[in-house]
Amino acid sequence: VQRAAILFLVLLPAFAVFMLAFTEIGFGATVFKYLAGASLASAVGGLGMILFFVLYILDVSYWRGPILRTLRVILLSVAGLAMIVALILTFRTRPYAPLLGYVVAIWLLCCVLYWRFFSTLHVINYMQSLSICLLFASMIGMLISLIWAGMNDFWWG
Protein backbone atom coordinates (compact mmCIF):
# COMPACT_ATOMS: atom_id res chain seq x y z
CA VAL A 1 0.00 0.00 0.00
CA GLN A 2 2.90 2.36 0.72
CA ARG A 3 4.35 1.80 -2.78
CA ALA A 4 0.91 2.37 -4.29
CA ALA A 5 0.63 5.68 -2.42
CA ILE A 6 4.08 6.75 -3.63
CA LEU A 7 3.19 5.81 -7.21
CA PHE A 8 -0.09 7.71 -6.90
CA LEU A 9 1.71 10.85 -5.75
CA VAL A 10 4.30 10.54 -8.54
CA LEU A 11 1.63 9.97 -11.21
CA LEU A 12 -0.78 12.60 -9.83
CA PRO A 13 0.53 15.39 -12.14
CA ALA A 14 -0.04 13.17 -15.18
CA PHE A 15 -3.59 12.41 -14.03
CA ALA A 16 -4.21 16.13 -13.45
CA VAL A 17 -2.90 16.99 -16.93
CA PHE A 18 -5.36 14.53 -18.44
CA MET A 19 -8.30 15.93 -16.46
CA LEU A 20 -7.36 19.50 -17.39
CA ALA A 21 -6.45 18.94 -21.04
CA PHE A 22 -8.95 16.37 -22.26
CA THR A 23 -12.16 16.77 -20.27
CA GLU A 24 -14.88 19.38 -20.03
CA ILE A 25 -13.90 19.90 -16.39
CA GLY A 26 -10.71 21.59 -17.53
CA PHE A 27 -9.88 23.03 -20.94
CA GLY A 28 -10.95 20.05 -23.07
CA ALA A 29 -13.06 22.03 -25.55
CA THR A 30 -10.29 24.58 -26.10
CA VAL A 31 -7.66 21.86 -26.55
CA PHE A 32 -9.83 19.95 -29.03
CA LYS A 33 -10.57 23.10 -31.06
CA TYR A 34 -6.83 23.78 -31.27
CA LEU A 35 -6.01 20.19 -32.20
CA ALA A 36 -8.70 20.14 -34.88
CA GLY A 37 -7.02 23.13 -36.54
CA ALA A 38 -3.42 22.03 -36.05
CA SER A 39 -1.53 20.77 -39.09
CA LEU A 40 1.88 20.09 -37.57
CA ALA A 41 1.43 16.33 -37.14
CA SER A 42 3.39 15.38 -40.27
CA ALA A 43 6.27 17.72 -39.47
CA VAL A 44 6.60 16.65 -35.83
CA GLY A 45 6.20 12.97 -36.67
CA GLY A 46 8.72 13.30 -39.50
CA LEU A 47 11.27 14.90 -37.20
CA GLY A 48 10.77 12.10 -34.69
CA MET A 49 11.25 9.44 -37.37
CA ILE A 50 14.36 11.20 -38.74
CA LEU A 51 15.82 11.31 -35.24
CA PHE A 52 15.08 7.61 -34.72
CA PHE A 53 16.70 6.83 -38.09
CA VAL A 54 19.82 8.88 -37.31
CA LEU A 55 20.13 7.19 -33.91
CA TYR A 56 19.78 3.81 -35.61
CA ILE A 57 22.50 4.68 -38.13
CA LEU A 58 24.77 5.85 -35.29
CA ASP A 59 24.21 2.58 -33.36
CA VAL A 60 23.21 4.30 -30.13
CA SER A 61 22.66 0.96 -28.44
CA TYR A 62 26.45 0.52 -28.42
CA TRP A 63 27.27 3.90 -26.92
CA ARG A 64 29.24 3.43 -23.70
CA GLY A 65 30.23 5.85 -20.98
CA PRO A 66 28.04 7.95 -18.72
CA ILE A 67 27.88 11.00 -21.00
CA LEU A 68 26.99 9.03 -24.12
CA ARG A 69 24.42 6.95 -22.25
CA THR A 70 22.80 10.10 -20.90
CA LEU A 71 22.80 11.62 -24.38
CA ARG A 72 21.24 8.42 -25.74
CA VAL A 73 18.42 8.54 -23.18
CA ILE A 74 17.76 12.22 -23.90
CA LEU A 75 17.71 11.76 -27.68
CA LEU A 76 15.50 8.67 -27.52
CA SER A 77 13.15 10.51 -25.17
CA VAL A 78 12.93 13.49 -27.53
CA ALA A 79 12.23 11.20 -30.49
CA GLY A 80 9.58 9.28 -28.55
CA LEU A 81 7.98 12.48 -27.30
CA ALA A 82 7.88 13.80 -30.87
CA MET A 83 6.03 10.68 -31.97
CA ILE A 84 3.49 10.98 -29.13
CA VAL A 85 2.94 14.68 -29.89
CA ALA A 86 2.51 13.86 -33.59
CA LEU A 87 -0.07 11.24 -32.64
CA ILE A 88 -1.97 13.76 -30.53
CA LEU A 89 -1.85 16.35 -33.34
CA THR A 90 -3.62 13.97 -35.75
CA PHE A 91 -6.88 14.70 -33.95
CA ARG A 92 -8.63 15.93 -37.09
CA THR A 93 -8.36 12.57 -38.86
CA ARG A 94 -8.12 10.37 -35.75
CA PRO A 95 -10.30 11.73 -32.90
CA TYR A 96 -9.13 8.94 -30.58
CA ALA A 97 -5.46 9.90 -30.99
CA PRO A 98 -5.07 12.23 -27.96
CA LEU A 99 -6.41 9.57 -25.62
CA LEU A 100 -4.21 6.92 -27.23
CA GLY A 101 -1.16 9.19 -26.95
CA TYR A 102 -1.93 9.78 -23.29
CA VAL A 103 -2.29 6.05 -22.60
CA VAL A 104 1.02 5.29 -24.35
CA ALA A 105 2.78 8.11 -22.48
CA ILE A 106 1.47 6.89 -19.10
CA TRP A 107 2.56 3.33 -19.90
CA LEU A 108 6.04 4.57 -20.82
CA LEU A 109 6.17 6.67 -17.64
CA CYS A 110 5.26 3.63 -15.53
CA CYS A 111 7.99 1.60 -17.26
CA VAL A 112 10.57 4.33 -16.63
CA LEU A 113 9.51 4.54 -12.98
CA TYR A 114 10.02 0.81 -12.62
CA TRP A 115 13.40 0.74 -14.38
CA ARG A 116 14.72 3.81 -12.58
CA PHE A 117 13.35 3.55 -9.04
CA PHE A 118 11.80 0.12 -8.45
CA SER A 119 14.14 -2.21 -10.35
CA THR A 120 15.11 -4.07 -7.16
CA LEU A 121 11.46 -5.00 -6.73
CA HIS A 122 10.04 -8.03 -8.51
CA VAL A 123 7.89 -6.96 -11.45
CA ILE A 124 4.81 -8.72 -10.05
CA ASN A 125 5.02 -6.71 -6.83
CA TYR A 126 5.45 -3.49 -8.82
CA MET A 127 2.44 -4.30 -11.00
CA GLN A 128 0.37 -5.08 -7.91
CA SER A 129 1.23 -1.69 -6.42
CA LEU A 130 0.64 0.01 -9.76
CA SER A 131 -2.77 -1.62 -10.15
CA ILE A 132 -3.83 -0.38 -6.69
CA CYS A 133 -2.59 3.08 -7.60
CA LEU A 134 -4.44 3.17 -10.93
CA LEU A 135 -7.64 1.79 -9.39
CA PHE A 136 -7.54 4.46 -6.71
CA ALA A 137 -6.82 7.19 -9.29
CA SER A 138 -9.69 6.03 -11.52
CA MET A 139 -12.11 6.02 -8.59
CA ILE A 140 -11.05 9.56 -7.66
CA GLY A 141 -11.41 10.67 -11.28
CA MET A 142 -14.87 9.12 -11.48
CA LEU A 143 -15.89 10.80 -8.22
CA ILE A 144 -14.61 14.19 -9.41
CA SER A 145 -16.47 13.76 -12.71
CA LEU A 146 -19.72 12.82 -11.01
CA ILE A 147 -19.50 15.72 -8.55
CA TRP A 148 -18.73 18.14 -11.39
CA ALA A 149 -21.58 16.79 -13.54
CA GLY A 150 -23.99 17.08 -10.61
CA MET A 151 -22.95 20.63 -9.77
CA ASN A 152 -23.21 21.80 -13.40
CA ASP A 153 -26.21 19.65 -14.45
CA PHE A 154 -24.01 18.22 -17.20
CA TRP A 155 -25.20 14.62 -17.15
CA TRP A 156 -25.66 14.13 -20.89
CA GLY A 157 -22.82 16.25 -22.29
mmCIF file of C-alpha atoms in Angstrom:
data_model
loop_
_atom_site.group_PDB
_atom_site.id
_atom_site.type_symbol
_atom_site.label_atom_id
_atom_site.label_comp_id
_atom_site.label_asym_id
_atom_site.label_seq_id
_atom_site.Cartn_x
_atom_site.Cartn_y
_atom_site.Cartn_z
ATOM 1 C CA VAL A 1 0.000 0.000 0.000
ATOM 2 C CA GLN A 2 2.899 2.362 0.721
ATOM 3 C CA ARG A 3 4.353 1.798 -2.784
ATOM 4 C CA ALA A 4 0.912 2.368 -4.291
ATOM 5 C CA ALA A 5 0.627 5.682 -2.420
ATOM 6 C CA ILE A 6 4.078 6.748 -3.628
ATOM 7 C CA LEU A 7 3.186 5.808 -7.212
ATOM 8 C CA PHE A 8 -0.093 7.710 -6.905
ATOM 9 C CA LEU A 9 1.709 10.855 -5.751
ATOM 10 C CA VAL A 10 4.295 10.536 -8.541
ATOM 11 C CA LEU A 11 1.629 9.972 -11.215
ATOM 12 C CA LEU A 12 -0.780 12.597 -9.833
ATOM 13 C CA PRO A 13 0.526 15.389 -12.135
ATOM 14 C CA ALA A 14 -0.036 13.167 -15.180
ATOM 15 C CA PHE A 15 -3.588 12.414 -14.034
ATOM 16 C CA ALA A 16 -4.210 16.130 -13.449
ATOM 17 C CA VAL A 17 -2.902 16.992 -16.926
ATOM 18 C CA PHE A 18 -5.361 14.529 -18.443
ATOM 19 C CA MET A 19 -8.298 15.931 -16.462
ATOM 20 C CA LEU A 20 -7.363 19.501 -17.394
ATOM 21 C CA ALA A 21 -6.446 18.942 -21.041
ATOM 22 C CA PHE A 22 -8.946 16.366 -22.265
ATOM 23 C CA THR A 23 -12.158 16.774 -20.265
ATOM 24 C CA GLU A 24 -14.877 19.376 -20.033
ATOM 25 C CA ILE A 25 -13.905 19.896 -16.388
ATOM 26 C CA GLY A 26 -10.711 21.592 -17.532
ATOM 27 C CA PHE A 27 -9.885 23.025 -20.937
ATOM 28 C CA GLY A 28 -10.949 20.049 -23.069
ATOM 29 C CA ALA A 29 -13.056 22.032 -25.545
ATOM 30 C CA THR A 30 -10.286 24.581 -26.103
ATOM 31 C CA VAL A 31 -7.656 21.857 -26.549
ATOM 32 C CA PHE A 32 -9.827 19.951 -29.028
ATOM 33 C CA LYS A 33 -10.567 23.104 -31.060
ATOM 34 C CA TYR A 34 -6.834 23.784 -31.272
ATOM 35 C CA LEU A 35 -6.008 20.188 -32.196
ATOM 36 C CA ALA A 36 -8.703 20.145 -34.879
ATOM 37 C CA GLY A 37 -7.023 23.128 -36.535
ATOM 38 C CA ALA A 38 -3.416 22.028 -36.051
ATOM 39 C CA SER A 39 -1.526 20.770 -39.089
ATOM 40 C CA LEU A 40 1.877 20.091 -37.566
ATOM 41 C CA ALA A 41 1.428 16.329 -37.143
ATOM 42 C CA SER A 42 3.386 15.378 -40.267
ATOM 43 C CA ALA A 43 6.270 17.720 -39.470
ATOM 44 C CA VAL A 44 6.603 16.654 -35.826
ATOM 45 C CA GLY A 45 6.204 12.969 -36.674
ATOM 46 C CA GLY A 46 8.715 13.297 -39.503
ATOM 47 C CA LEU A 47 11.271 14.900 -37.201
ATOM 48 C CA GLY A 48 10.775 12.095 -34.689
ATOM 49 C CA MET A 49 11.254 9.439 -37.372
ATOM 50 C CA ILE A 50 14.356 11.196 -38.742
ATOM 51 C CA LEU A 51 15.823 11.315 -35.244
ATOM 52 C CA PHE A 52 15.076 7.605 -34.719
ATOM 53 C CA PHE A 53 16.703 6.828 -38.088
ATOM 54 C CA VAL A 54 19.821 8.877 -37.311
ATOM 55 C CA LEU A 55 20.134 7.193 -33.907
ATOM 56 C CA TYR A 56 19.780 3.806 -35.613
ATOM 57 C CA ILE A 57 22.504 4.676 -38.133
ATOM 58 C CA LEU A 58 24.773 5.854 -35.294
ATOM 59 C CA ASP A 59 24.206 2.581 -33.356
ATOM 60 C CA VAL A 60 23.215 4.302 -30.127
ATOM 61 C CA SER A 61 22.661 0.957 -28.435
ATOM 62 C CA TYR A 62 26.449 0.518 -28.418
ATOM 63 C CA TRP A 63 27.265 3.902 -26.917
ATOM 64 C CA ARG A 64 29.238 3.434 -23.697
ATOM 65 C CA GLY A 65 30.225 5.848 -20.976
ATOM 66 C CA PRO A 66 28.045 7.951 -18.718
ATOM 67 C CA ILE A 67 27.884 11.000 -20.995
ATOM 68 C CA LEU A 68 26.987 9.032 -24.121
ATOM 69 C CA ARG A 69 24.420 6.946 -22.255
ATOM 70 C CA THR A 70 22.801 10.100 -20.896
ATOM 71 C CA LEU A 71 22.796 11.621 -24.380
ATOM 72 C CA ARG A 72 21.236 8.421 -25.742
ATOM 73 C CA VAL A 73 18.423 8.545 -23.180
ATOM 74 C CA ILE A 74 17.763 12.223 -23.901
ATOM 75 C CA LEU A 75 17.712 11.763 -27.683
ATOM 76 C CA LEU A 76 15.504 8.674 -27.521
ATOM 77 C CA SER A 77 13.152 10.513 -25.165
ATOM 78 C CA VAL A 78 12.934 13.486 -27.533
ATOM 79 C CA ALA A 79 12.227 11.200 -30.489
ATOM 80 C CA GLY A 80 9.577 9.281 -28.554
ATOM 81 C CA LEU A 81 7.979 12.479 -27.301
ATOM 82 C CA ALA A 82 7.881 13.804 -30.866
ATOM 83 C CA MET A 83 6.031 10.683 -31.974
ATOM 84 C CA ILE A 84 3.487 10.981 -29.135
ATOM 85 C CA VAL A 85 2.945 14.683 -29.890
ATOM 86 C CA ALA A 86 2.508 13.857 -33.588
ATOM 87 C CA LEU A 87 -0.071 11.243 -32.644
ATOM 88 C CA ILE A 88 -1.968 13.763 -30.530
ATOM 89 C CA LEU A 89 -1.851 16.354 -33.341
ATOM 90 C CA THR A 90 -3.620 13.969 -35.754
ATOM 91 C CA PHE A 91 -6.885 14.703 -33.948
ATOM 92 C CA ARG A 92 -8.632 15.930 -37.094
ATOM 93 C CA THR A 93 -8.364 12.568 -38.861
ATOM 94 C CA ARG A 94 -8.122 10.373 -35.751
ATOM 95 C CA PRO A 95 -10.298 11.727 -32.902
ATOM 96 C CA TYR A 96 -9.134 8.935 -30.581
ATOM 97 C CA ALA A 97 -5.460 9.896 -30.990
ATOM 98 C CA PRO A 98 -5.068 12.233 -27.960
ATOM 99 C CA LEU A 99 -6.411 9.568 -25.617
ATOM 100 C CA LEU A 100 -4.211 6.922 -27.235
ATOM 101 C CA GLY A 101 -1.164 9.193 -26.952
ATOM 102 C CA TYR A 102 -1.928 9.778 -23.287
ATOM 103 C CA VAL A 103 -2.291 6.048 -22.599
ATOM 104 C CA VAL A 104 1.016 5.295 -24.349
ATOM 105 C CA ALA A 105 2.777 8.110 -22.478
ATOM 106 C CA ILE A 106 1.469 6.887 -19.100
ATOM 107 C CA TRP A 107 2.558 3.330 -19.901
ATOM 108 C CA LEU A 108 6.041 4.571 -20.816
ATOM 109 C CA LEU A 109 6.174 6.673 -17.644
ATOM 110 C CA CYS A 110 5.261 3.631 -15.527
ATOM 111 C CA CYS A 111 7.989 1.600 -17.255
ATOM 112 C CA VAL A 112 10.570 4.334 -16.630
ATOM 113 C CA LEU A 113 9.514 4.544 -12.982
ATOM 114 C CA TYR A 114 10.019 0.807 -12.619
ATOM 115 C CA TRP A 115 13.404 0.744 -14.377
ATOM 116 C CA ARG A 116 14.722 3.808 -12.580
ATOM 117 C CA PHE A 117 13.349 3.554 -9.038
ATOM 118 C CA PHE A 118 11.802 0.121 -8.455
ATOM 119 C CA SER A 119 14.138 -2.208 -10.353
ATOM 120 C CA THR A 120 15.107 -4.074 -7.164
ATOM 121 C CA LEU A 121 11.456 -5.002 -6.734
ATOM 122 C CA HIS A 122 10.042 -8.033 -8.508
ATOM 123 C CA VAL A 123 7.889 -6.956 -11.454
ATOM 124 C CA ILE A 124 4.807 -8.724 -10.046
ATOM 125 C CA ASN A 125 5.016 -6.714 -6.831
ATOM 126 C CA TYR A 126 5.449 -3.489 -8.816
ATOM 127 C CA MET A 127 2.440 -4.298 -10.999
ATOM 128 C CA GLN A 128 0.368 -5.084 -7.914
ATOM 129 C CA SER A 129 1.234 -1.686 -6.419
ATOM 130 C CA LEU A 130 0.636 0.013 -9.755
ATOM 131 C CA SER A 131 -2.774 -1.621 -10.145
ATOM 132 C CA ILE A 132 -3.833 -0.383 -6.692
ATOM 133 C CA CYS A 133 -2.586 3.084 -7.600
ATOM 134 C CA LEU A 134 -4.440 3.171 -10.930
ATOM 135 C CA LEU A 135 -7.644 1.785 -9.392
ATOM 136 C CA PHE A 136 -7.544 4.464 -6.706
ATOM 137 C CA ALA A 137 -6.824 7.185 -9.293
ATOM 138 C CA SER A 138 -9.691 6.029 -11.520
ATOM 139 C CA MET A 139 -12.113 6.021 -8.592
ATOM 140 C CA ILE A 140 -11.049 9.558 -7.655
ATOM 141 C CA GLY A 141 -11.412 10.669 -11.284
ATOM 142 C CA MET A 142 -14.873 9.121 -11.483
ATOM 143 C CA LEU A 143 -15.889 10.797 -8.223
ATOM 144 C CA ILE A 144 -14.612 14.193 -9.410
ATOM 145 C CA SER A 145 -16.465 13.763 -12.714
ATOM 146 C CA LEU A 146 -19.721 12.815 -11.006
ATOM 147 C CA ILE A 147 -19.499 15.717 -8.553
ATOM 148 C CA TRP A 148 -18.729 18.140 -11.393
ATOM 149 C CA ALA A 149 -21.581 16.795 -13.536
ATOM 150 C CA GLY A 150 -23.989 17.077 -10.612
ATOM 151 C CA MET A 151 -22.953 20.632 -9.770
ATOM 152 C CA ASN A 152 -23.208 21.796 -13.399
ATOM 153 C CA ASP A 153 -26.210 19.652 -14.448
ATOM 154 C CA PHE A 154 -24.011 18.225 -17.196
ATOM 155 C CA TRP A 155 -25.200 14.617 -17.149
ATOM 156 C CA TRP A 156 -25.660 14.126 -20.890
ATOM 157 C CA GLY A 157 -22.825 16.255 -22.290
#
